[in-house]
Tab-separated table of C-alpha atoms in Angstrom:
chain	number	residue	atom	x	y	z
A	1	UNK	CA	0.000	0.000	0.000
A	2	UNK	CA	1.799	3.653	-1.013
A	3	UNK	CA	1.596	6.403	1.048
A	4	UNK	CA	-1.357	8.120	-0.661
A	5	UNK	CA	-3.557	5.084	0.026
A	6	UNK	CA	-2.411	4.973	3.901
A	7	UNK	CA	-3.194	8.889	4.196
A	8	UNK	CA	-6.624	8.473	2.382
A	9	UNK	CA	-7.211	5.402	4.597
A	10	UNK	CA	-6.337	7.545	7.899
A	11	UNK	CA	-8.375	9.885	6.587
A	12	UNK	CA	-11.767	7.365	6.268
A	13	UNK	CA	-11.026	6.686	9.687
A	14	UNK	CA	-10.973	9.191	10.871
A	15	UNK	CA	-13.872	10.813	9.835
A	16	UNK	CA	-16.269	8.088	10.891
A	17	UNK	CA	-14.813	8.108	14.834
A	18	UNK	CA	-16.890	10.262	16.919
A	19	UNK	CA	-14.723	12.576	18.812
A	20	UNK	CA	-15.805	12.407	22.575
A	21	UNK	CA	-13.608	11.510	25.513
A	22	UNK	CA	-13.169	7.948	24.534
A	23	UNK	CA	-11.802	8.364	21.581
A	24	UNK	CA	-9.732	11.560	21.691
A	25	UNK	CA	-6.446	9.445	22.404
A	26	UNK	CA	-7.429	7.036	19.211
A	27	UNK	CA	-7.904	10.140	17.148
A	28	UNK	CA	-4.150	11.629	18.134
A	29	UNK	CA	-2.840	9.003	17.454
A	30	UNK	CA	-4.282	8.879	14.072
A	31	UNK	CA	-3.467	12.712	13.765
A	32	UNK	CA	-0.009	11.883	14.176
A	33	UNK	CA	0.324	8.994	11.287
A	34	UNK	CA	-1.292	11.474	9.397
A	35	UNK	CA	1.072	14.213	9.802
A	36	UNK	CA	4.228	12.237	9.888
A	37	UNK	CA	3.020	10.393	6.464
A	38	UNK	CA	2.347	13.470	4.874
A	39	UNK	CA	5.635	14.482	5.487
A	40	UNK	CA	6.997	11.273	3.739
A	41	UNK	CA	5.104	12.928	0.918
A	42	UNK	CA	6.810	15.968	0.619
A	43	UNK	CA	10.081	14.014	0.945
A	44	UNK	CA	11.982	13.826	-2.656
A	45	UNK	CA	12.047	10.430	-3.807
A	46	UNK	CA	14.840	7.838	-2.880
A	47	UNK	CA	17.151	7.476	-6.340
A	48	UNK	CA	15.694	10.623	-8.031
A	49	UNK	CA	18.137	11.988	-10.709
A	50	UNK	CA	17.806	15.761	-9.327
A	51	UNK	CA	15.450	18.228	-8.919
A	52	UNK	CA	12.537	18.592	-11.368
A	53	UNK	CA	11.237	21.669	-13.424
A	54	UNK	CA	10.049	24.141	-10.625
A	55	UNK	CA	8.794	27.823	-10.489
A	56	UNK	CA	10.713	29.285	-8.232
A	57	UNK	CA	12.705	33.041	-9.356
A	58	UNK	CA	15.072	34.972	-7.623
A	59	UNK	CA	13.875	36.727	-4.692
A	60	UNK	CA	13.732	40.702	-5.497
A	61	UNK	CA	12.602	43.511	-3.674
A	62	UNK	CA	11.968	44.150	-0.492
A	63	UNK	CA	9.109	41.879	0.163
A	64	UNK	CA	7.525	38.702	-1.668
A	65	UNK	CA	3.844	38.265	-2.077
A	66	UNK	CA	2.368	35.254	-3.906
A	67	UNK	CA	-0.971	34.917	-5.375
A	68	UNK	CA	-2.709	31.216	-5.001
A	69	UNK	CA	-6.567	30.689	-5.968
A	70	UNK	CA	-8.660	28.697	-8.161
A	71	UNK	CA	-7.891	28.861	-11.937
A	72	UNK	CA	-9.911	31.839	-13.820
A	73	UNK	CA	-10.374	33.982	-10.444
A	74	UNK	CA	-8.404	37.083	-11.754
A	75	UNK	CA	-5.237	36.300	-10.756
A	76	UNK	CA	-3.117	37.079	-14.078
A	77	UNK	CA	-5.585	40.676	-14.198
A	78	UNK	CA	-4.713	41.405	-10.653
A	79	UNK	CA	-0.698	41.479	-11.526
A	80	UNK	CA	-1.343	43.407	-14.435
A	81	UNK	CA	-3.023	46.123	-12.491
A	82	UNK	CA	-0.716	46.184	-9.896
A	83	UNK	CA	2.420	45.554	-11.430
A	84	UNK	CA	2.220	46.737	-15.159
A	85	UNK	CA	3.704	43.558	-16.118
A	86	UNK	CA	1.599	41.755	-19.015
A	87	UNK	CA	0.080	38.585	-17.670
A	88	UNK	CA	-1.954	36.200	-20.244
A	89	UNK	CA	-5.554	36.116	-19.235
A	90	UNK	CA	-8.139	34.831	-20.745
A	91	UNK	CA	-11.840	33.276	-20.622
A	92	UNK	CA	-10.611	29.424	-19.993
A	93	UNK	CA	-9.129	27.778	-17.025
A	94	UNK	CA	-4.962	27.505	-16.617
A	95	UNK	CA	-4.004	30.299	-18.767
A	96	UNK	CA	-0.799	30.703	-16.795
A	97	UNK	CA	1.392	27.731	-16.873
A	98	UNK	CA	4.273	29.391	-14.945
A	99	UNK	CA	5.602	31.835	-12.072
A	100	UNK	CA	5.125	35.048	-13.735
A	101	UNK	CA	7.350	37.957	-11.286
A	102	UNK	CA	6.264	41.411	-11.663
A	103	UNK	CA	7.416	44.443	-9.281
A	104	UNK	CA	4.962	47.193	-7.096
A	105	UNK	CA	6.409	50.377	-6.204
A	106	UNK	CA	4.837	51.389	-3.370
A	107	UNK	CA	6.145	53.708	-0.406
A	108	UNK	CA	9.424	54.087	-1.876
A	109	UNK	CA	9.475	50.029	-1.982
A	110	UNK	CA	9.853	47.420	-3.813
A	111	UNK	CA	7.642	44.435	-3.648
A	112	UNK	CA	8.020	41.304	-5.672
A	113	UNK	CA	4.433	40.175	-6.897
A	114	UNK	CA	4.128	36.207	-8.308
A	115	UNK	CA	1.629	35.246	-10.235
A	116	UNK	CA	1.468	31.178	-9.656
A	117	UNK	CA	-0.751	28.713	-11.591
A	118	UNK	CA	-3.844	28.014	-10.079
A	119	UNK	CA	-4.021	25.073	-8.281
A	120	UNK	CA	-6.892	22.508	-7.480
A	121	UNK	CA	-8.293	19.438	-5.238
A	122	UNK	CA	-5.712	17.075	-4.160
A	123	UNK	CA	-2.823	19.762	-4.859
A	124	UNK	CA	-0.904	18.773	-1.848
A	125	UNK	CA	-0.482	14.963	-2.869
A	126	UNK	CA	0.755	16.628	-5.998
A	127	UNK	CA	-2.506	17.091	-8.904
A	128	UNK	CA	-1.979	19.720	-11.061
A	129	UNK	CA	1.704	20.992	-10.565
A	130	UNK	CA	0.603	21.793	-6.715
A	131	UNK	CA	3.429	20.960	-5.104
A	132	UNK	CA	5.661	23.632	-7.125
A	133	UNK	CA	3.132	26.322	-6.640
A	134	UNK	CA	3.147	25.710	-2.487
A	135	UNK	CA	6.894	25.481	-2.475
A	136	UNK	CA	7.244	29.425	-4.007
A	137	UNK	CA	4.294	29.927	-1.439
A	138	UNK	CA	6.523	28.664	1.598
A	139	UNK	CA	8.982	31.489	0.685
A	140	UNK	CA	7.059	33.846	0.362
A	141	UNK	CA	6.243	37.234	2.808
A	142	UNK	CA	2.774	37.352	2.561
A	143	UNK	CA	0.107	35.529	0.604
A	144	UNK	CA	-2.870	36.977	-1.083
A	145	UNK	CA	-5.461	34.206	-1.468
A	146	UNK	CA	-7.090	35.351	-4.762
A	147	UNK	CA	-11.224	33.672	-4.451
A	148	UNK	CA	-14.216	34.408	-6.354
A	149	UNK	CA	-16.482	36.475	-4.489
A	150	UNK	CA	-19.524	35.114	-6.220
A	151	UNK	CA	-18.745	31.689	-5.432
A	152	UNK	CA	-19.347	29.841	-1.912
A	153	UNK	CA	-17.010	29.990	1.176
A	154	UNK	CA	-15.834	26.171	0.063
A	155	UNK	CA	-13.857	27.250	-2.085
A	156	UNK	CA	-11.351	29.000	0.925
A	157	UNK	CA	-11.802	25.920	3.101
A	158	UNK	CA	-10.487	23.450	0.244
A	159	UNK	CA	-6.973	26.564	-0.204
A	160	UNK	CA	-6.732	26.710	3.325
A	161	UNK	CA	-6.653	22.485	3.944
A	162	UNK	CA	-4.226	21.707	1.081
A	163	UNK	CA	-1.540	24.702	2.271
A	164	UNK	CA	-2.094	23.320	5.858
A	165	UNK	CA	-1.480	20.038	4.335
A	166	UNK	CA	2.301	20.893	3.288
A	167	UNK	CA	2.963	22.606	6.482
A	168	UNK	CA	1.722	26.374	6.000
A	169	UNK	CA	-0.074	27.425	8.892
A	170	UNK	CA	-2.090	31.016	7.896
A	171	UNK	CA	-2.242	33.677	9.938
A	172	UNK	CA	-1.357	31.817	13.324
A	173	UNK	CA	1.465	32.240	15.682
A	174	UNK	CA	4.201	29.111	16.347
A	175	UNK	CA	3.047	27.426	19.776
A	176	UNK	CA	4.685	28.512	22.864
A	177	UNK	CA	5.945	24.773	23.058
A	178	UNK	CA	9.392	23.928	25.041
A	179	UNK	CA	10.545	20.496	22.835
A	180	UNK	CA	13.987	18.692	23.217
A	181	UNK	CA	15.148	15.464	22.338
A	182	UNK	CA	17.449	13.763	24.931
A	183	UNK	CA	19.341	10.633	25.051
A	184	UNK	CA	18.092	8.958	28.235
A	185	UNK	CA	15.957	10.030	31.161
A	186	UNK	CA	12.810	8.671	29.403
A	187	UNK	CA	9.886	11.850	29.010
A	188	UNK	CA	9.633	14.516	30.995
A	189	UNK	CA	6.324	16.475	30.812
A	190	UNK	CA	5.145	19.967	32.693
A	191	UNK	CA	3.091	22.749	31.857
A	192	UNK	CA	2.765	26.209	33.109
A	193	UNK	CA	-1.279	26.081	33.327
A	194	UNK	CA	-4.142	23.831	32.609
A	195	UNK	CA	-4.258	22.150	29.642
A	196	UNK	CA	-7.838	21.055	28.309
A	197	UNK	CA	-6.798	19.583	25.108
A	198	UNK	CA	-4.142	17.148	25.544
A	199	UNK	CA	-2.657	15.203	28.854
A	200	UNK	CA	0.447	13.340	29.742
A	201	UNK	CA	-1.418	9.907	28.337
A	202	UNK	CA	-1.947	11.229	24.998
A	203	UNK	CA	1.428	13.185	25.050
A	204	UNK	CA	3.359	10.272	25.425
A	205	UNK	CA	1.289	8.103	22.857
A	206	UNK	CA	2.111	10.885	19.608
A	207	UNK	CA	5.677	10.885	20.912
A	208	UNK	CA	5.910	7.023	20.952
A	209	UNK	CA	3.989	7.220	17.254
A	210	UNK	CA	7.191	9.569	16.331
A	211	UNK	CA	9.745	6.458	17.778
A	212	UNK	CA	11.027	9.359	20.469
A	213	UNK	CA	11.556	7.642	23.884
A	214	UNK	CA	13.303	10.336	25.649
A	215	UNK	CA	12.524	13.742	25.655
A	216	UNK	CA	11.734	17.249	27.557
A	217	UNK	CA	8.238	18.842	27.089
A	218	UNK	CA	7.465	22.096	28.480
A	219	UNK	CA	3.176	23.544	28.259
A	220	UNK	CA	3.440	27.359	28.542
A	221	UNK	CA	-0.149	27.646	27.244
A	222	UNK	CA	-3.236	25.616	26.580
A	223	UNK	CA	-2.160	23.881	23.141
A	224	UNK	CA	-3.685	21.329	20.990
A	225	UNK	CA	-2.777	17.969	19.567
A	226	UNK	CA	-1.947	19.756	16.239
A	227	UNK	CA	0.437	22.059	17.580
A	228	UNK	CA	2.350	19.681	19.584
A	229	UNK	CA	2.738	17.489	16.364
A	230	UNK	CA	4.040	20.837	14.768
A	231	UNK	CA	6.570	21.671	17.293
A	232	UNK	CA	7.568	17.629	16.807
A	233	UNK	CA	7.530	18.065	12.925
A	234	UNK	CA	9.211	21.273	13.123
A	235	UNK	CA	8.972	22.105	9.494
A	236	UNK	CA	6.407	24.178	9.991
A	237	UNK	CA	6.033	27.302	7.817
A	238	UNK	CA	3.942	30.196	9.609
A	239	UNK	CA	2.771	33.166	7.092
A	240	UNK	CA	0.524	35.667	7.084
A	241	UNK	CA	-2.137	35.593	4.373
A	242	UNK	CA	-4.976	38.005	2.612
A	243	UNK	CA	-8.126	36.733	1.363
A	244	UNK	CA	-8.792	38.897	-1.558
A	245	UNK	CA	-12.617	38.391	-3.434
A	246	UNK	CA	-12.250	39.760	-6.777
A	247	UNK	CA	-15.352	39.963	-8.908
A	248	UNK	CA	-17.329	42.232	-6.370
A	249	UNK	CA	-18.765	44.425	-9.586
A	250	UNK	CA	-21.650	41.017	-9.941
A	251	UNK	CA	-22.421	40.859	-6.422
A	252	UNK	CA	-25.170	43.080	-4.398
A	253	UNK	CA	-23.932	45.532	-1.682
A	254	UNK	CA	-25.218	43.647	1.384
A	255	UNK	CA	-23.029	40.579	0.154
A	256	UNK	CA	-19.789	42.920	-0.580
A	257	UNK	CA	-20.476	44.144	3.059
A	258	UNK	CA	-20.583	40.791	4.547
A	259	UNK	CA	-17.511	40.046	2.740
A	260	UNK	CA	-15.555	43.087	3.772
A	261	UNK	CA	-16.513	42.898	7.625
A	262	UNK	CA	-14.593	39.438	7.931
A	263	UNK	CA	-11.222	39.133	9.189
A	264	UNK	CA	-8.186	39.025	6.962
A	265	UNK	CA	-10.447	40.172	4.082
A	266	UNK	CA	-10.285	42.645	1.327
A	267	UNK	CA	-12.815	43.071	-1.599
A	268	UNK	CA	-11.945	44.526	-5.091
A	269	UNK	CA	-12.683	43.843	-9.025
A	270	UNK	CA	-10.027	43.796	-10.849
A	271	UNK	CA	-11.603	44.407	-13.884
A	272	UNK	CA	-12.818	47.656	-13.056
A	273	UNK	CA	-9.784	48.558	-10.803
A	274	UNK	CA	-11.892	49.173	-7.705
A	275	UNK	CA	-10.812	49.426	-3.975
A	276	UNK	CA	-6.901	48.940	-5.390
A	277	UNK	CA	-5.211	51.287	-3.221
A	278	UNK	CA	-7.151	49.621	0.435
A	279	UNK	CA	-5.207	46.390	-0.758
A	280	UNK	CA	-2.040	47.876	-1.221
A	281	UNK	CA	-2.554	49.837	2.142
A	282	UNK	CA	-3.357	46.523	3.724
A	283	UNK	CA	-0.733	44.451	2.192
A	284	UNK	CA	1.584	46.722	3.221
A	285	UNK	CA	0.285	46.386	6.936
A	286	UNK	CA	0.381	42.810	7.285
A	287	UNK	CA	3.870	42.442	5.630
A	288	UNK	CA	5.283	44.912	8.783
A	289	UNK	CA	8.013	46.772	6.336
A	290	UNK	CA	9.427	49.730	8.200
A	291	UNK	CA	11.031	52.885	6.125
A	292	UNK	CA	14.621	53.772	8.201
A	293	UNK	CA	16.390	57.163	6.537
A	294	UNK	CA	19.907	57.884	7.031
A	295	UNK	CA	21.283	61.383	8.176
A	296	UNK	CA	24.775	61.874	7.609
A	297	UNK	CA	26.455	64.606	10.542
A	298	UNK	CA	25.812	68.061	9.054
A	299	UNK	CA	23.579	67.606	6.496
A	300	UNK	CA	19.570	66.902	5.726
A	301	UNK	CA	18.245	63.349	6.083
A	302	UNK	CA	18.557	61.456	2.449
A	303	UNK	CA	14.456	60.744	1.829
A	304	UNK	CA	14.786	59.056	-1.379
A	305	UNK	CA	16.220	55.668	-0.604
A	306	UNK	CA	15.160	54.048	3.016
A	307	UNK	CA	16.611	51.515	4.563
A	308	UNK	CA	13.844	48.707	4.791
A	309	UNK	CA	13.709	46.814	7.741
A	310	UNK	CA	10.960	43.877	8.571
A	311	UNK	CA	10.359	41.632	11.526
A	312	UNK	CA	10.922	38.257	9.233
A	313	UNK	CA	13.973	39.602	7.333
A	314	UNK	CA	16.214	39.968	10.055
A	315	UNK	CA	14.243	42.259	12.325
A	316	UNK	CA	14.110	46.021	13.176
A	317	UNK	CA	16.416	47.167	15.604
A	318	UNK	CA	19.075	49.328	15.824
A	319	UNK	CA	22.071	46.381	15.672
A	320	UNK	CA	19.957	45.274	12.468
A	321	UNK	CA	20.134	48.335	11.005
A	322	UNK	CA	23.617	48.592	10.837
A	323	UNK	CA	24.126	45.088	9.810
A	324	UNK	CA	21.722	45.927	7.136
A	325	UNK	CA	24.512	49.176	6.001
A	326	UNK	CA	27.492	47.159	6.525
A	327	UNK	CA	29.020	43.985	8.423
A	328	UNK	CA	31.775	45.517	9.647
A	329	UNK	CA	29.547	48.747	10.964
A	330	UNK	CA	28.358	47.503	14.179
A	331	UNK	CA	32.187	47.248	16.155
A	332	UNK	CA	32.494	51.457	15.350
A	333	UNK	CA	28.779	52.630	16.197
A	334	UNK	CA	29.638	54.782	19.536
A	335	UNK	CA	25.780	55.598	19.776
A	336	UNK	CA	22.409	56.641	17.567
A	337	UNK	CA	20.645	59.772	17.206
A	338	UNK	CA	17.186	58.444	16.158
A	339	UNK	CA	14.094	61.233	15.351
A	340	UNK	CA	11.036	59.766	14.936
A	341	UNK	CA	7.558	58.164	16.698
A	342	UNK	CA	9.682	55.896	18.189
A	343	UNK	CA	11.640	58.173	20.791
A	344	UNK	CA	9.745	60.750	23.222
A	345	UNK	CA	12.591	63.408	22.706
A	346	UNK	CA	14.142	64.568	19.350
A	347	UNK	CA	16.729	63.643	18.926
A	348	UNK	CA	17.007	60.817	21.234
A	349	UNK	CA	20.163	59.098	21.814
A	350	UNK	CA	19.674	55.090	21.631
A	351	UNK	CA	21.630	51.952	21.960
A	352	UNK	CA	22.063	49.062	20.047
A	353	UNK	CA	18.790	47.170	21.010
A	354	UNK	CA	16.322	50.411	20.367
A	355	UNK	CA	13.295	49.070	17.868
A	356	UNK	CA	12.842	51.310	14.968
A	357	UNK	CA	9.296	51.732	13.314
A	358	UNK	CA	7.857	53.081	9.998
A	359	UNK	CA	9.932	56.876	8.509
A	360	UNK	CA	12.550	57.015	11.659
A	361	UNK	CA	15.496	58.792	10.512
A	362	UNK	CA	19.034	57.657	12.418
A	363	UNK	CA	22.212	59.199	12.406
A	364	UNK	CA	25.406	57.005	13.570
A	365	UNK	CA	28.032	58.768	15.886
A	366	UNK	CA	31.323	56.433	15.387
A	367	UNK	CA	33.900	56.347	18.262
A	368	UNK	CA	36.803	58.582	17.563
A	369	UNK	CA	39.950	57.296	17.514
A	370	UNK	CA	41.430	57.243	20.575
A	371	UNK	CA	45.715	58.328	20.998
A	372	UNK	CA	47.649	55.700	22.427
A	373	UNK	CA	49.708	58.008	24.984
A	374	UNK	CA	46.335	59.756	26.230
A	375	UNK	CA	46.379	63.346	27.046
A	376	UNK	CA	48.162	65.875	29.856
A	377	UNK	CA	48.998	64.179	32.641
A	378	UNK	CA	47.657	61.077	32.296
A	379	UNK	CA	50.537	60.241	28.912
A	380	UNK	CA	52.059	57.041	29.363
A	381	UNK	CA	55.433	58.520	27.989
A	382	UNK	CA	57.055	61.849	27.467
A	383	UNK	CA	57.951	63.270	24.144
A	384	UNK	CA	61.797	64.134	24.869
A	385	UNK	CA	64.573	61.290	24.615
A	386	UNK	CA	64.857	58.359	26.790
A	387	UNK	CA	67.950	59.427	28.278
A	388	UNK	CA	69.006	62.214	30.478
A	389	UNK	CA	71.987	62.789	29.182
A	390	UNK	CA	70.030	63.745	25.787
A	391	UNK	CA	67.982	65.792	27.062
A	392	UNK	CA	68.096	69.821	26.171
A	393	UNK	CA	69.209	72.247	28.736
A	394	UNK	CA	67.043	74.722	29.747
A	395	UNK	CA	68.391	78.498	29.586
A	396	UNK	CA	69.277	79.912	32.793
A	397	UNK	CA	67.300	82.266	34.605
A	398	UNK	CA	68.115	85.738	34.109
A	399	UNK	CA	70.452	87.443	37.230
């Protein structure tokens, strides 16, 4: 039996077992085969010749955004609007066969826009190219889920499974999970509060599932079965993501309203080019970019090309900052004038760990170099000659 038949089986089973208290330790257990066979999936197969054809371009910009939907749901129009670059659309399903790059200037930024086949049922086990199309999504910034606003809600349940499927986790943060393999000592499980989703029982049957034997577990918050088998997987991808319904121009107002008032959501028609600029204002909020300017000593701050800084690209303090200017920067910074919303005086002097946010302008103060023999009395040797019998003769004093 191959691995899709096993995860299909699972599957079956699972969905006939009623979930009550007699069964929850039956269904983790069965949660866990699933995930861990799912990842055989993924795996690249044993004796494979290299990698195949895949869709992935060189990363550009300061952010990456990928657009994944349905075939025919105005994907290809959307990166022409934003972008300018000239995507093939047209009335039948798969018009784009390929990752199609195209570049939004926005907020004196750059941000690299893919436009990825769409993708179907069953793309996770591999139908219809899906695999490539979720691997450019895993490195990715942000994702803009691209659905048909005339269409049911189904059609964002069946996106959100198959990207949970390969490990993308949307819009959630990673579980506050302690996890650590050890060598002996057997498992050692503790929480910080009540848990009323898993126990030790159940703990220590996924962990057994996994073949681990010894290990430390630490609770610091009321988890789930599914993120404990995440922090075990640990190839877990978490990203934030945008459901975008195009096609609002054939819908009534009451439905575009409903729409619009659920999280995570943004409406437009890309056809007609309508509510463009609330998408770019709200992609630009969930990707987190922050705008740093430089000020060299003595002169005006240089507006027209920021440093950009983001949480997932290294993060946004002062220490990244300079690592961002140069490698070798950080061992002459003496200290930081920063102006901005994130100081209370201007300007502020700030150390190495002070977050930046959004238009800040800093200035970096090097350290001087400093003279060897010091200054006045505190020299560690004289100018004159080492010996006294070099040594000038002062004048005498007048009689």
């Amino acid at each position: 039996m191959g691995v899709l038949e096993r995860i299909k089986e699972i599957e079956t089973e699972m969905a006939r077992t009623q979930k009550n208290k007699a069964t929850e330790y039956h269904l983790g257990q069965l949660k866990a085969k699933l995930a861990r066979l799912r990842t055989q999936l993924l795996e690249p197969a044993k004796g494979s010749s290299g990698a195949g054809e895949g869709f992935e371009v060189t990363k550009f910009g300061h952010g990456r955004v990928a657009l994944i939907g349905f075939p025919s749901v105005g994907k290809s129009t959307l990166l022409t609007v934003l972008t300018g670059t000239r995507s093939e659309a047209a009335a039948y399903e798969f018009t784009t066969l390929t990752c199609i790059p195209g570049i939004i200037n926005y907020n004196d930024t750059k941000i690299q826009l893919l436009d990825l086949p769409g993708i179907i049922e069953g793309a996770s086990q591999g139908k219809g190219r899906g695999r490539q199309v979720i691997a450019v999504a895993k490195s990715s910034d942000l994702v803009l889920m691209v659905l048909d606003a005339s269409k049911s809600d189904a059609h964002r349940q069946i996106l959100t499974k198959e990207l949970e499927s390969v490990g993308l986790r949307l819009n959630k943060q990673p579980p506050n999970i302690y996890f650590k393999k050890k060598k002996t000592g057997g498992i050692s499980f503790n929480s910080t509060g009540p848990l009323s989703h898993i126990d030790e029982k159940l703990c220590y049957q996924i962990l057994h599932e996994y073949k681990i034997h010894n290990a430390e577990v630490l609770f610091r918050e009321d988890s789930t079965v599914d993120d404990l088998i995440d922090v075990i997987e640990g190839n877990r991808k978490y990203i934030r993501c945008l459901y975008v319904y195009n096609k609002i121009d054939v819908m009534g107002i009451d439905d575009v309203d409903r729409l619009a008032r659920q999280p995570h959501s943004v409406v437009i028609s890309a056809n007609l080019e309508l509510n463009m600029d609330h998408l770019l204002a709200r992609m630009w909020e969930e990707m987190g970019l922050v705008r740093v300017y430089t000020k060299p000593q003595g002169q005006q701050p240089d507006f027209a090309d920021p440093v950009v800084l983001s949480t997932d690209r290294g993060g946004c303090t002062v220490r990244d900052f300079c690592d961002h200017i140069h490698r070798g920067l950080l061992k002459d910074v003496k200290y930081v004038l920063c102006w901005g919303v994130s100081v209370k005086h201007q300007p502020q002097r700030c150390g190495l760990g002070h977050v930046l946010q959004d238009e800040d302008v800093v200035q970096i103060v090097k350290k001087k170099e400093t003279e060897e023999e010091g200054r006045g009395r505190f020299k560690s040797h004289v100018d004159g000659p080492a010996r006294i019998a070099d040594r000038v003769k002062k004048a005498p004093l007048k009689q």
